[in-house]
Structure formats: C-alpha cells, structure tokens
Amino acid sequence: MVYVISQDGKPLMPCSNTIARLLLKQGKAKVKRREPFTIKLTYETTSYTQDLTLGVDTGSGTIGTAVSKNNGDIVYISEIIVRNDITDKMTQRAKYRRNRRNRKTRYRKAKWLNRANSIKNDRFSPTMQSKLHSHVKEIEYIKSILPITKLVFETGQFDMHLMKNPSLASPKVKHWGYQKGANYGFENTKAMVLNRDNYTCQCCRGKHKDSKLEVHHIIYRSQGGSDEADNLITLCHTCHKALHDGKINPKLSGKTKGNLKYATQMNSIRKQLFRLYPGAIETFGYITKANRLRLGVNKEHYHDACTIATQGDSFTLKTNLYKKKCISDGDFQKTKGIRSEQPIETKKICGFRKFDKVRYFGKEYFIKGRMSTGYAILMDIEGKKIDFSSMPKGYKTPKLNNCMRIAARTSQIIQTVAM
C-alpha cells in the first residue's frame, strides 16, 4: 500500500505498488516519505476520495490505530509505544541541578516556585503533555496521508474510588462511601493510623515507655511502598530506630503502590481528545472486546483498532503494520561520573546519532549507543540489544563505517512489519 498526496498537499486514496512505480518512473510523482512509503503527485488530478474511518485504541502505554474502508479493507495500521520515562528523567535532572547549586553557588539562597511553567494557569504536567501529544501527532499524521471522514475513539471512564475500594459496589456502602473516605474524621492518614493503632507501638506494646510515636512504612517508599494505611504502622522512636538499624526484624506485611495513575491519566487524555476532536465517536473497551471475540482475532492493540474502525464488522488487512516508539528529541547530558569528569559526545560520531535507523549487512536496526572509537551498539525497536557474537572476527562489534543510515533520528523510531 502506497499513500498518495495531491499536488496541493491534500491526501488522496492510496494506490498499489505497481501504480506508484509507474508514476515515479514517468516523473508524475516524487517520493515524499520512505516509511510509510508516500508519494506526492506532480500534476493536477481529481480529488475524488472514498469514506475512511480512523479507529484509535487510546492508551497510557500503547496506542493502536487503524483506517478502514466501508468494505472492511484496512489500509493503515500502527502501534505506538508512548514514553513513560519523563518523570524519572525530570527527577534525576532536579537532583543534578540541586547538587550543582550546592557545589558552586552555596552563597545563594534556594529559590522556590520561580519557574514560569510551574505557576501558569491550566498547566498540564510534562508526562501528560507528552502522552496527549503522542495521540494527537499520530492522528494528525494519518489525516495528512489519508482522507479521513470519521473518527472513532475507544476510551475509558475510570472510577478511582471504586477501583481503590471495591466495597463501594455494595448498595449499603455506596450511598455514604463516596462522601466519607478512608480518612474521614481525621486530619490526615498519619492521624488515622495512630488512632487505628490506639496510639500504641505495635512492636513493643509500650514496654519501652517511649512517648514519641512515629508512623513507619512497612514496605519502604524507595522500594515502591504505598502511602496508604495498609502499608503504615505505629512505632515508638526506640523501635523505629532499631528497625532501621537492623537490630529487630518484626514480621510485617505491607502494600506496594497501585497502578491507578494510568487510569487517572486516561481520564484526562479522554477529556482532552474530545475537546480537540469534538466530532469524534466514542466507544468503550467492553464493546471492542465483545466484537473482537466474535471475530476471533488475537488481543493486540492494532487488532482492537481494526475492530473499532470497522465498528465490529469483519476486516481484511491490506497493509503492513507500522510499529512506532516515542523517544526524546535529543541527548543533552554532556558529562558523567561523580565529578562530571568523563565527557559524553552529544554530536555526531562518524556521521551517526543515537536512534538513527541503519542497515547493517542487509538488516535494519537502530543505534542504541556509539563509541568514540567508531563502534556502535545496535538494537531492535523494542530496545533489545542485538547479539553479533556469531559473526566472523572483526564483525562481532558493529563498526559505524559498515552501517548505512536509512533514516535520521526524530521523535519517533519506526519499523515496518509485514502482515
């Protein structure tokens, strides 16, 4: 399947490889994009198009998209892996910045809330901006190469309170449970835990006569422990210190953090998508699941998108699958080491950057890492390092001089998978 753009930049119906080859040979078209392969006509033509439906399986980790004709032919499918590393990177960056400030500007008082992005109105967190942008970018790209006439989104409306406390499903609890949370009547969770434990150390039961009580995380926060009452226990200062020093080891069972943040993110993404695309049709996961089981297709994000686009009718794949992974725009860390003693090359090495797509001995890979000596580490789109230990001597570590660049680094890496 080759995608076609008119002379004035409007999307037309896709054509076959044979027709595209003839148009290119006769000079009536030029190559616009390599992957997915797209051509642009160099002569005026009619703008007749058919109705196409874009189905989007929205997600906080992976997005699936598919474009369907009225007869069930799927002319475009993609699966996009969304970034989930932004929070960790920003936390690490703040740690480096604080450390650097303490080393070099200790005379300066610490500033707080001095960044314009942190105090502006209607602020969206960087993680949410990235995830929403990943949805919008793919939708707008598809609309730029195909004449989309209808949008269908599979979204979800998640009840955080019910997911956190399943007992709210009971009619006897529901009528008051949403108003009276777990900490109802207390200032905070710590006060509730102290009251629950009757203001008594749960280790020594008051034998140490220590009046200073503290609330302890059973599973440490550094290990993914939760801040909920199920992971908190009351200890006196003596027992608390002895526990952290390893002198005592009481048998306690805690609770790790839940994954409700992804459900919360999807609630926000859903609202923003329908604000940007008010004419879109909404469907839900249970409808897609029922239609997918009836059609007998495997559980994949792109299969769900095909089911959404055809609205439950049978479909036929007429195109390849385009796997995409969102990455950062560039690498900006210039040094590493405790004292920043080892420089990191952020510019090109032998003409290559990280995440460039290259061909190495007939196969396509992505650059995972580069060495100043001219060698490289290659990976697939999933980020898995490619093992070349079976290659002859001299080729076990790929040389950049033996690689041919296919595509330069962008905010997405793309791989075509034959269906």
PDB file of C-alpha atoms in Angstrom, residues 2 4 14-25 29 39:
ATOM      1  CA  VAL A   2       1.438   3.363  -1.105  1.00  0.00           C
ATOM      2  CA  VAL A   4      -0.676   9.446  -2.210  1.00  0.00           C
ATOM      3  CA  PRO A  14      -3.762   5.020  -1.548  1.00  0.00           C
ATOM      4  CA  CYS A  15      -2.606   3.041  -4.578  1.00  0.00           C
ATOM      5  CA  SER A  16      -0.777  -0.214  -5.234  1.00  0.00           C
ATOM      6  CA  ASN A  17       2.995  -0.603  -5.558  1.00  0.00           C
ATOM      7  CA  THR A  18       2.747  -1.123  -9.329  1.00  0.00           C
ATOM      8  CA  ILE A  19       0.901   2.128  -9.960  1.00  0.00           C
ATOM      9  CA  ALA A  20       3.263   4.051  -7.688  1.00  0.00           C
ATOM     10  CA  ARG A  21       6.291   2.620  -9.515  1.00  0.00           C
ATOM     11  CA  LEU A  22       4.861   3.697 -12.889  1.00  0.00           C
ATOM     12  CA  LEU A  23       4.092   7.221 -11.642  1.00  0.00           C
ATOM     13  CA  LEU A  24       7.622   7.606 -10.287  1.00  0.00           C
ATOM     14  CA  LYS A  25       9.162   6.234 -13.499  1.00  0.00           C
ATOM     15  CA  ALA A  29       5.208  11.723  -8.753  1.00  0.00           C
ATOM     16  CA  ILE A  39       4.408   9.816  -2.912  1.00  0.00           C
TER      17      ILE A  39
END
